[in-house]
Amino acid sequence: MQTSLFDPPALSLYHFELQAQSHGFKQIAGIDEAGRGPLAGPVVAAAVILNPDHPIEGVNDSKKLSEKRREQLFELIMTYAVAVGVGLADAETIDRINILQATRQAMLEAVQSLPCSPDYLLIDGITTIASPLPQQTLKQGDSRSASIAAASIIAKVTRDRLMQTYDQLYPVYGFARHKGYGSAVHLSALQKYGPCPIHRMTFARVKPENNPSP
């Protein structure tokens, strides 16, 4: 159920959270994902309820931050947020239900894994999730909402760490460098070795007919 409480433009990264609070909502969770575009690995979603009494300076869209700064903010968010939840959908799930539905599933799992229940959801993008909670989608929400920006950082750092682990399992692909995106190095490895178990087999550049078997 999507509801709209907001009158743009937002004046600060906390504008949407403050407006939701003015309508009586107290536990506002921002939701974002990382990893819709890569050819390999899971899509990871995060849900974050920030503490309004402890704003975290520097929170922003994870894509606008250096890896070092993301790691620093990750630790601050994990320390000072009211609650953090993470969900993921692996490559097999992505191939089975498609990337959009897998992303929605991961987002719902992130909300459900929060240690306390939110009463309002701010979701990056244009697609709601299958939750009865009131929710609002925000285009480019990771640049407009502190809660969504925090979720983008948690999702990105979590996924990057997973891809570094996968790099140790499947070192020929260079996952630690490109995190599963379709870089020249990755595409060359696919042509040489074929896909591995964490590749998304329904993605065009991964399909077996486009790459040889190892």
Short mmCIF file of C-alpha atoms in Angstrom, two decimals:
data_model
loop_
_atom_site.label_atom_id
_atom_site.label_comp_id
_atom_site.label_asym_id
_atom_site.label_seq_id
_atom_site.Cartn_x
_atom_site.Cartn_y
_atom_site.Cartn_z
CA MET A 1 0.00 0.00 0.00
CA GLN A 2 1.70 3.17 -1.19
CA THR A 3 0.81 6.45 0.45
CA SER A 4 2.15 9.90 -0.28
CA LEU A 5 2.86 12.32 2.53
CA PHE A 6 5.31 14.59 0.83
CA ASP A 7 5.44 17.89 -1.01
CA PRO A 8 8.70 18.28 -2.98
CA PRO A 9 11.24 19.70 -3.12
CA ALA A 10 13.14 18.21 -0.21
CA LEU A 11 15.20 20.75 1.68
CA SER A 12 17.60 18.31 3.32
CA LEU A 13 18.37 14.60 3.48
CA TYR A 14 16.09 14.40 6.53
CA HIS A 15 13.14 16.19 4.90
CA PHE A 16 11.13 13.05 4.16
CA GLU A 17 11.81 11.51 7.56
CA LEU A 18 10.71 14.73 9.27
CA GLN A 19 7.53 14.93 7.21
CA ALA A 20 6.68 11.32 8.04
CA GLN A 21 7.25 12.09 11.71
CA SER A 22 4.94 15.10 11.42
CA HIS A 23 2.21 12.67 10.32
CA GLY A 24 2.70 10.54 13.42
CA PHE A 25 5.11 7.90 12.13
CA LYS A 26 8.02 7.14 14.44
CA GLN A 27 9.96 4.17 13.05
CA ILE A 28 10.78 5.17 9.47
CA ALA A 29 12.88 2.68 7.52
CA GLY A 30 14.81 3.60 4.40
CA ILE A 31 15.27 0.77 1.90
CA ASP A 32 17.73 0.40 -0.97
CA GLU A 33 19.56 -2.30 -2.89
CA ALA A 34 22.94 -2.97 -4.46
CA GLY A 35 23.70 -5.31 -7.32
CA ARG A 36 20.86 -5.18 -9.84
CA GLY A 37 23.21 -4.67 -12.76
CA PRO A 38 26.07 -7.16 -12.27
CA LEU A 39 26.40 -10.41 -14.19
CA ALA A 40 27.23 -12.40 -11.07
CA GLY A 41 26.46 -12.58 -7.38
CA PRO A 42 23.37 -11.72 -5.36
CA VAL A 43 21.28 -8.59 -5.23
CA VAL A 44 21.49 -7.28 -1.66
CA ALA A 45 18.95 -5.00 0.03
CA ALA A 46 19.11 -3.14 3.31
CA ALA A 47 16.57 -1.45 5.55
CA VAL A 48 17.74 1.18 8.04
CA ILE A 49 15.91 3.05 10.78
CA LEU A 50 18.07 6.01 11.75
CA ASN A 51 18.12 7.56 15.20
CA PRO A 52 16.75 11.13 14.83
CA ASP A 53 18.69 12.11 17.95
CA HIS A 54 21.98 10.92 16.45
CA PRO A 55 22.31 12.06 12.80
CA ILE A 56 25.30 10.57 11.00
CA GLU A 57 27.34 13.20 9.18
CA GLY A 58 28.33 12.36 5.63
CA VAL A 59 25.60 9.83 4.84
CA ASN A 60 24.91 9.99 1.10
CA ASP A 61 24.25 7.86 -1.95
CA SER A 62 26.84 5.06 -1.73
CA LYS A 63 27.80 5.57 -5.39
CA LYS A 64 29.02 9.07 -4.54
CA LEU A 65 31.34 7.87 -1.78
CA SER A 66 34.78 6.32 -1.90
CA GLU A 67 35.18 2.74 -0.75
CA LYS A 68 37.05 3.94 2.33
CA ARG A 69 34.31 6.41 3.24
CA ARG A 70 31.59 3.78 2.70
CA GLU A 71 33.37 1.45 5.08
CA GLN A 72 33.64 4.19 7.71
CA LEU A 73 29.96 5.11 7.38
CA PHE A 74 28.96 1.44 7.42
CA GLU A 75 30.47 1.10 10.89
CA LEU A 76 28.82 4.33 12.10
CA ILE A 77 25.41 3.26 10.79
CA MET A 78 25.73 -0.18 12.38
CA THR A 79 26.68 1.50 15.66
CA TYR A 80 24.19 4.36 15.87
CA ALA A 81 21.13 3.38 13.81
CA VAL A 82 18.05 2.22 15.69
CA ALA A 83 17.89 -0.88 13.50
CA VAL A 84 19.49 -2.41 10.41
CA GLY A 85 18.14 -5.31 8.36
CA VAL A 86 19.64 -7.05 5.33
CA GLY A 87 18.11 -9.33 2.72
CA LEU A 88 19.48 -10.92 -0.42
CA ALA A 89 18.46 -12.92 -3.45
CA ASP A 90 21.10 -15.16 -4.98
CA ALA A 91 21.80 -15.72 -8.67
CA GLU A 92 19.56 -18.80 -8.80
CA THR A 93 16.62 -16.79 -7.46
CA ILE A 94 17.32 -13.96 -9.90
CA ASP A 95 17.28 -16.45 -12.79
CA ARG A 96 14.07 -18.03 -11.53
CA ILE A 97 11.91 -14.95 -10.87
CA ASN A 98 13.83 -12.15 -12.70
CA ILE A 99 15.93 -9.34 -11.27
CA LEU A 100 13.05 -6.96 -10.48
CA GLN A 101 11.10 -9.52 -8.45
CA ALA A 102 14.29 -10.76 -6.79
CA THR A 103 15.08 -7.19 -5.76
CA ARG A 104 11.60 -6.73 -4.30
CA GLN A 105 11.97 -10.04 -2.44
CA ALA A 106 15.35 -8.98 -1.00
CA MET A 107 13.89 -5.63 0.10
CA LEU A 108 11.00 -7.35 1.85
CA GLU A 109 13.42 -9.73 3.56
CA ALA A 110 15.48 -6.74 4.73
CA VAL A 111 12.39 -5.15 6.31
CA GLN A 112 11.35 -8.41 7.92
CA SER A 113 14.84 -8.91 9.38
CA LEU A 114 14.80 -5.58 11.24
CA PRO A 115 14.99 -6.24 15.00
CA CYS A 116 12.16 -3.77 15.56
CA SER A 117 9.10 -3.09 13.44
CA PRO A 118 9.01 0.03 11.26
CA ASP A 119 5.74 1.87 10.78
CA TYR A 120 6.64 3.60 7.50
CA LEU A 121 8.88 2.67 4.56
CA LEU A 122 10.85 4.97 2.26
CA ILE A 123 11.94 2.95 -0.79
CA ASP A 124 14.49 3.95 -3.40
CA GLY A 125 13.13 3.80 -6.95
CA ILE A 126 9.61 3.43 -8.30
CA THR A 127 8.53 -0.05 -7.14
CA THR A 128 6.80 -0.86 -3.87
CA ILE A 129 7.22 -4.15 -2.01
CA ALA A 130 4.70 -6.75 -0.84
CA SER A 131 4.31 -5.35 2.66
CA PRO A 132 1.13 -4.09 4.36
CA LEU A 133 3.13 -1.22 5.83
CA PRO A 134 2.52 2.27 4.42
CA GLN A 135 5.30 3.03 1.98
CA GLN A 136 6.55 5.74 -0.35
CA THR A 137 8.86 5.27 -3.32
CA LEU A 138 11.35 8.02 -4.12
CA LYS A 139 13.17 8.34 -7.43
CA GLN A 140 16.86 8.85 -6.68
CA GLY A 141 15.94 8.37 -3.05
CA ASP A 142 19.52 7.51 -2.11
CA SER A 143 20.40 11.15 -2.86
CA ARG A 144 17.28 12.61 -1.23
CA SER A 145 16.67 10.67 1.98
CA ALA A 146 19.16 10.02 4.78
CA SER A 147 17.51 6.70 5.66
CA ILE A 148 17.64 5.45 2.07
CA ALA A 149 21.22 6.70 1.70
CA ALA A 150 22.18 4.77 4.84
CA ALA A 151 20.51 1.66 3.42
CA SER A 152 22.42 2.10 0.17
CA ILE A 153 25.69 2.11 2.11
CA ILE A 154 24.80 -1.00 4.12
CA ALA A 155 23.68 -2.85 0.97
CA LYS A 156 26.73 -1.83 -1.07
CA VAL A 157 29.34 -2.67 1.58
CA THR A 158 27.61 -5.96 2.42
CA ARG A 159 27.55 -6.99 -1.23
CA ASP A 160 31.14 -5.91 -1.89
CA ARG A 161 32.30 -8.04 1.03
CA LEU A 162 30.37 -11.02 -0.33
CA MET A 163 31.97 -10.57 -3.75
CA GLN A 164 35.42 -10.49 -2.15
CA THR A 165 34.60 -13.85 -0.57
CA TYR A 166 33.43 -15.20 -3.93
CA ASP A 167 36.70 -13.98 -5.44
CA GLN A 168 38.51 -16.47 -3.22
CA LEU A 169 36.23 -19.28 -4.39
CA TYR A 170 36.36 -18.36 -8.09
CA PRO A 171 39.59 -16.37 -8.50
CA VAL A 172 39.79 -16.47 -12.31
CA TYR A 173 36.97 -13.92 -12.72
CA GLY A 174 38.38 -11.05 -10.64
CA PHE A 175 35.24 -10.52 -8.57
CA ALA A 176 37.13 -8.55 -5.91
CA ARG A 177 37.99 -5.93 -8.55
CA HIS A 178 34.73 -5.48 -10.46
CA LYS A 179 32.21 -6.98 -8.00
CA GLY A 180 30.51 -8.94 -10.79
CA TYR A 181 29.83 -6.05 -13.14
CA GLY A 182 30.48 -6.51 -16.85
CA SER A 183 33.97 -5.05 -17.02
CA ALA A 184 36.37 -5.96 -19.82
CA VAL A 185 38.32 -8.18 -17.43
CA HIS A 186 35.15 -9.99 -16.36
CA LEU A 187 33.87 -10.48 -19.92
CA SER A 188 37.26 -11.79 -21.01
CA ALA A 189 37.25 -14.32 -18.16
CA LEU A 190 33.72 -15.39 -19.11
CA GLN A 191 34.84 -16.02 -22.68
CA LYS A 192 37.84 -18.01 -21.48
CA TYR A 193 36.35 -20.01 -18.61
CA GLY A 194 32.57 -19.86 -19.06
CA PRO A 195 30.18 -19.00 -16.20
CA CYS A 196 30.55 -20.21 -12.62
CA PRO A 197 27.79 -21.11 -10.11
CA ILE A 198 27.20 -17.50 -9.01
CA HIS A 199 26.71 -16.12 -12.53
CA ARG A 200 23.23 -15.03 -13.55
CA MET A 201 22.54 -17.45 -16.37
CA THR A 202 19.54 -15.53 -17.76
CA PHE A 203 21.61 -12.39 -18.35
CA ALA A 204 22.47 -12.08 -22.05
CA ARG A 205 26.23 -11.72 -21.63
CA VAL A 206 26.33 -14.81 -19.39
CA LYS A 207 24.09 -17.22 -21.31
CA PRO A 208 25.89 -20.46 -22.16
CA GLU A 209 25.45 -19.97 -25.92
CA ASN A 210 27.48 -16.78 -25.61
CA ASN A 211 30.29 -18.35 -23.60
CA PRO A 212 32.06 -21.71 -23.74
CA SER A 213 31.90 -24.24 -20.93
CA PRO A 214 34.95 -24.31 -18.63
#
